[in-house]
Structure formats: C-alpha cells, structure tokens
Amino acid sequence: DTAVSQTPKYLVTQMGNDKSIKCEQNLGHDTMYWYKQDSKKFLKIMFSYNNKELIINETVPNRFSPKSPDKAHLNLHINSLELGDSAVYFCASSPHFGAGTEAFFGQGTRLTVV
Amino acid sequence: DAKTTQPPSMDCAEGRAANLPCNHSTISGNEYVYWYRQIHSQGPQYIIHGLKNNETNEMASLIITEDRKSSTLILPHATLRDTAVYYCIVPSGGYNKLIFGAGTRLAVHP
C-alpha cells in the first residue's frame, strides 16, 4: 500500500481554470504538508496541517486553498490558475509536527498550466 | 532555519563509500540534522536524522561532529540507484518544518 498517495499524477489545464489535487496518507499521522517544486527544482513548503488545523501558511497566494476533511486527507484547491503555477506539487505527512520525526512524501503531481 | 552548506555536486564509484558533507555552524542545541534525498522525478525520501550522537540505519550512517557544526552522511556501498540530490536540513524552532536548499547532486558511476 502506498503510504502517501496523490491524485492525479499529471494535470494539464488552461489558465483561469480551477483545479484540485488530492492527498491521502494511511500512516495514521497527525501532520500533513504541501510542497511546491518549481522549474528551478527548489522545494518550498506551502502549507501544513496538524490534526486538521492549519499551522503553516507560507505566504502563498490566496488562490491556493488547502482543505483537510480529516487528518488522513489534505487536498489543495487552486483557483484562477496562472502560468506560474506550473510546478510539481508534493504532499507529505509526519507523525506529528514536533522535531525529531521523519516526513513521508508522495510521488508528486505535475501541474502544467497552458 | 539554521543555514546549511553543501557542495553542489559529488561523484562516487559504484561499490565505494559516498561521504556527503554538510556545514550547519549556526545550529542550536535542540535542533536536529536531517538528511533527505530526491531521485529524479520522485518525491523526497527520508534517509536519517540525528541530534548529537552518530546514527546508523539500513540506508546510511550520520556522523555529527562534537561541536555539532557539521555532519557527514555516509552511504557505505553506493549503487547506481543512489544517484540523487541529497539534502541536509536543520529545521528550527523545534518544529518539523523542512526548508530545502539546493542540496548535493551525487552521481554514482560504474
């Protein structure tokens, strides 16, 4: 079983559209994250939720809205997509938000905005 | 976050040990050192982490200097599948907020 799974794996869409990326973890972890990796290959944290509560919001445009219906799921909804949103988005989870624990990453969703 | 400095790239022959250095001279006493890697087009993969003592698991060993200002990740017998970008990360504030730098691109060759 995949520990952290994201869907879809690839997403091609036009500018101005609204899209969602789903993430699920079956590890029983309390904390989930979204990261963005742009064309320059830098990984940047976007959001983190701990027990369904937002604890990190890294100056991400409000077109990006994470939603956590339960602690096993953290979905990312993006409104009014722009060309600059093209990137690979990674979901991750960790047992808790404190130091000393490892994070497990999904395989990524490659978003292409045309 | 505590700033980490890594060489941009390294080479290693297959079957030999790969020693990847990391400087984190501003690390605080309660901050961990983490190592992750990213194999091309895949999600980052956790390797190992430590606080003060050296650590070893099935993937690698982590050697932390006594003053904790630097560390070395050791892959004892590198294989072609270890070719990846390796990230040394020191999250700050007692939280598991990972800030990825440019990492070290390790190329393992036959």
Short mmCIF file of C-alpha atoms in Angstrom, two decimals:
data_model
loop_
_atom_site.label_atom_id
_atom_site.label_comp_id
_atom_site.label_asym_id
_atom_site.label_seq_id
_atom_site.Cartn_x
_atom_site.Cartn_y
_atom_site.Cartn_z
CA ASP A 1 0.00 0.00 0.00
CA THR A 2 1.24 3.46 -0.88
CA ALA A 3 1.83 5.45 2.31
CA VAL A 4 1.16 8.91 0.85
CA SER A 5 -0.81 8.96 -2.36
CA GLN A 6 -1.65 11.91 -4.57
CA THR A 7 -4.09 12.20 -7.43
CA PRO A 8 -3.82 13.00 -10.20
CA LYS A 9 -0.20 12.33 -11.10
CA TYR A 10 -0.37 14.67 -14.08
CA LEU A 11 -2.67 17.62 -14.62
CA VAL A 12 -2.75 19.83 -17.71
CA THR A 13 -5.19 22.72 -17.68
CA GLN A 14 -5.79 26.14 -19.13
CA MET A 15 -5.18 29.47 -17.45
CA GLY A 16 -8.09 30.68 -15.41
CA ASN A 17 -9.40 27.23 -14.55
CA ASP A 18 -9.93 25.91 -11.03
CA LYS A 19 -8.40 22.55 -10.13
CA SER A 20 -7.89 20.32 -7.10
CA ILE A 21 -5.17 17.89 -6.12
CA LYS A 22 -5.99 15.22 -3.57
CA CYS A 23 -3.70 13.67 -0.99
CA GLU A 24 -4.28 10.77 1.37
CA GLN A 25 -1.99 9.12 3.90
CA ASN A 26 -2.61 5.73 5.51
CA LEU A 27 0.12 6.06 8.14
CA GLY A 28 -2.05 7.41 10.93
CA HIS A 29 0.00 10.61 11.01
CA ASP A 30 -1.27 13.81 12.59
CA THR A 31 0.53 16.28 10.32
CA MET A 32 0.34 16.81 6.57
CA TYR A 33 2.10 19.23 4.23
CA TRP A 34 2.05 20.62 0.73
CA TYR A 35 5.32 21.49 -1.04
CA LYS A 36 5.89 23.07 -4.43
CA GLN A 37 8.89 22.32 -6.66
CA ASP A 38 9.28 24.79 -9.50
CA SER A 39 11.26 24.53 -12.70
CA LYS A 40 14.45 25.53 -10.88
CA LYS A 41 13.98 22.43 -8.73
CA PHE A 42 13.73 24.21 -5.39
CA LEU A 43 11.28 22.59 -2.97
CA LYS A 44 9.27 25.09 -0.95
CA ILE A 45 6.83 24.42 1.82
CA MET A 46 3.38 25.90 1.22
CA PHE A 47 1.09 24.67 3.98
CA SER A 48 0.98 22.36 6.94
CA TYR A 49 -1.99 20.99 8.84
CA ASN A 50 -1.87 19.31 12.22
CA ASN A 51 -4.98 17.38 13.21
CA LYS A 52 -6.99 19.24 10.55
CA GLU A 53 -5.81 22.66 11.74
CA LEU A 54 -3.69 24.99 9.61
CA ILE A 55 -0.33 25.62 11.30
CA ILE A 56 1.84 26.82 8.42
CA ASN A 57 0.88 29.17 5.59
CA GLU A 58 3.99 30.29 3.77
CA THR A 59 2.87 33.46 2.02
CA VAL A 60 1.04 31.53 -0.63
CA PRO A 61 -1.47 33.45 -2.82
CA ASN A 62 -5.00 33.06 -1.54
CA ARG A 63 -5.90 31.40 -4.84
CA PHE A 64 -4.44 28.33 -3.13
CA SER A 65 -6.75 26.88 -0.51
CA PRO A 66 -5.89 23.71 1.37
CA LYS A 67 -8.70 21.67 2.87
CA SER A 68 -8.38 18.89 5.40
CA PRO A 69 -11.65 16.97 5.84
CA ASP A 70 -9.94 14.61 8.26
CA LYS A 71 -6.38 14.09 9.38
CA ALA A 72 -5.75 11.45 6.71
CA HIS A 73 -6.53 13.84 3.86
CA LEU A 74 -5.16 17.19 2.76
CA ASN A 75 -6.43 18.47 -0.55
CA LEU A 76 -5.17 21.50 -2.45
CA HIS A 77 -7.59 23.61 -4.42
CA ILE A 78 -6.26 26.24 -6.81
CA ASN A 79 -8.46 28.96 -8.26
CA SER A 80 -7.83 31.01 -11.39
CA LEU A 81 -4.74 29.08 -12.42
CA GLU A 82 -1.80 31.07 -13.78
CA LEU A 83 1.15 30.05 -15.92
CA GLY A 84 3.45 30.49 -12.92
CA ASP A 85 1.55 27.81 -11.02
CA SER A 86 3.10 25.19 -13.27
CA ALA A 87 5.21 23.01 -10.99
CA VAL A 88 5.33 19.67 -9.25
CA TYR A 89 3.32 19.63 -6.04
CA PHE A 90 4.26 17.18 -3.31
CA CYS A 91 2.15 16.13 -0.38
CA ALA A 92 3.83 14.79 2.75
CA SER A 93 2.95 13.60 6.22
CA SER A 94 4.74 13.11 9.53
CA PRO A 95 3.68 11.56 12.84
CA HIS A 96 3.44 14.99 14.45
CA PHE A 97 4.73 18.47 13.92
CA GLY A 98 7.43 18.34 16.52
CA ALA A 99 11.10 17.90 15.77
CA GLY A 100 12.69 14.51 15.62
CA THR A 101 10.33 12.74 13.23
CA GLU A 102 10.61 11.93 9.56
CA ALA A 103 8.32 13.08 6.78
CA PHE A 104 7.00 10.79 4.09
CA PHE A 105 6.37 12.28 0.66
CA GLY A 106 4.01 11.36 -2.12
CA GLN A 107 5.17 10.91 -5.69
CA GLY A 108 4.05 14.36 -6.76
CA THR A 109 1.50 15.92 -9.08
CA ARG A 110 2.93 17.61 -12.15
CA LEU A 111 0.71 20.58 -12.92
CA THR A 112 1.06 22.25 -16.30
CA VAL A 113 -0.90 25.43 -16.98
CA VAL A 114 -1.19 26.38 -20.65
CA ASP B 1 16.23 27.88 9.83
CA ALA B 2 19.83 27.13 10.60
CA LYS B 3 21.69 27.63 7.35
CA THR B 4 23.24 24.54 5.84
CA THR B 5 26.00 24.49 3.27
CA GLN B 6 26.59 21.56 0.97
CA PRO B 7 28.81 21.06 -2.08
CA PRO B 8 26.72 21.33 -5.25
CA SER B 9 27.89 18.04 -6.68
CA MET B 10 29.93 14.94 -5.95
CA ASP B 11 30.93 11.79 -7.76
CA CYS B 12 31.34 8.30 -6.38
CA ALA B 13 32.31 4.97 -7.87
CA GLU B 14 29.84 2.15 -7.52
CA GLY B 15 30.58 -0.02 -4.52
CA ARG B 16 32.62 2.64 -2.75
CA ALA B 17 31.51 4.70 0.20
CA ALA B 18 29.92 8.07 -0.54
CA ASN B 19 30.65 10.71 2.10
CA LEU B 20 28.45 13.77 1.80
CA PRO B 21 29.42 16.74 4.00
CA CYS B 22 27.19 19.42 5.43
CA ASN B 23 28.04 22.53 7.42
CA HIS B 24 25.50 23.92 9.88
CA SER B 25 27.58 26.21 12.03
CA THR B 26 24.61 28.16 13.45
CA ILE B 27 22.76 25.09 14.71
CA SER B 28 21.15 25.37 18.15
CA GLY B 29 21.35 22.78 20.89
CA ASN B 30 17.89 21.33 20.35
CA GLU B 31 17.88 21.31 16.54
CA TYR B 32 18.09 18.06 14.63
CA VAL B 33 20.05 17.36 11.47
CA TYR B 34 18.01 15.62 8.79
CA TRP B 35 19.02 14.08 5.50
CA TYR B 36 16.63 13.50 2.62
CA ARG B 37 17.25 12.62 -0.98
CA GLN B 38 15.34 13.08 -4.19
CA ILE B 39 15.82 10.63 -7.00
CA HIS B 40 14.93 12.11 -10.37
CA SER B 41 11.20 12.85 -10.73
CA GLN B 42 10.31 11.17 -7.42
CA GLY B 43 9.20 12.57 -4.10
CA PRO B 44 11.86 13.29 -1.48
CA GLN B 45 12.83 10.29 0.60
CA TYR B 46 13.80 10.40 4.25
CA ILE B 47 17.23 8.90 4.96
CA ILE B 48 18.26 9.57 8.54
CA HIS B 49 18.31 12.19 11.28
CA GLY B 50 20.25 12.85 14.47
CA LEU B 51 20.66 15.28 17.32
CA LYS B 52 24.04 14.73 18.97
CA ASN B 53 25.02 11.11 18.61
CA ASN B 54 26.05 9.34 15.45
CA GLU B 55 23.23 7.35 13.91
CA THR B 56 23.03 4.36 11.60
CA ASN B 57 20.15 2.68 9.83
CA GLU B 58 19.74 0.33 6.90
CA MET B 59 20.30 3.12 4.42
CA ALA B 60 23.14 5.21 5.79
CA SER B 61 25.19 6.49 8.71
CA LEU B 62 25.18 10.02 10.05
CA ILE B 63 28.30 11.35 11.71
CA ILE B 64 27.85 14.58 13.67
CA THR B 65 30.90 16.44 14.94
CA GLU B 66 31.20 17.02 18.64
CA ASP B 67 30.53 20.75 18.30
CA ARG B 68 27.54 19.86 16.03
CA LYS B 69 28.60 22.44 13.46
CA SER B 70 28.93 19.91 10.69
CA SER B 71 27.89 16.40 9.75
CA THR B 72 28.60 13.75 7.15
CA LEU B 73 26.17 11.36 5.56
CA ILE B 74 27.80 8.07 4.64
CA LEU B 75 26.39 5.65 2.11
CA PRO B 76 28.67 2.67 2.81
CA HIS B 77 28.41 0.92 -0.57
CA ALA B 78 26.98 3.27 -3.16
CA THR B 79 24.98 1.81 -6.02
CA LEU B 80 23.76 3.38 -9.26
CA ARG B 81 20.34 3.73 -7.64
CA ASP B 82 21.83 6.10 -5.07
CA THR B 83 22.28 8.74 -7.77
CA ALA B 84 20.12 11.59 -6.46
CA VAL B 85 20.11 15.05 -4.92
CA TYR B 86 20.86 14.83 -1.20
CA TYR B 87 19.54 17.48 1.16
CA CYS B 88 20.89 18.30 4.59
CA ILE B 89 18.22 20.15 6.60
CA VAL B 90 18.15 21.66 10.06
CA PRO B 91 14.57 22.65 10.96
CA SER B 92 14.38 25.42 13.54
CA GLY B 93 12.07 26.18 16.39
CA GLY B 94 11.55 22.61 17.48
CA TYR B 95 9.19 22.00 14.56
CA ASN B 96 9.29 19.63 11.63
CA LYS B 97 9.22 22.40 9.01
CA LEU B 98 11.63 21.30 6.29
CA ILE B 99 13.36 24.03 4.29
CA PHE B 100 15.12 22.52 1.31
CA GLY B 101 18.22 24.14 -0.14
CA ALA B 102 19.98 23.25 -3.36
CA GLY B 103 21.45 20.04 -1.93
CA THR B 104 24.30 17.94 -3.28
CA ARG B 105 23.85 16.18 -6.57
CA LEU B 106 25.53 12.78 -6.14
CA ALA B 107 26.40 10.87 -9.27
CA VAL B 108 27.34 7.21 -8.78
CA HIS B 109 29.16 5.80 -11.76
CA PRO B 110 30.14 2.23 -12.73
#
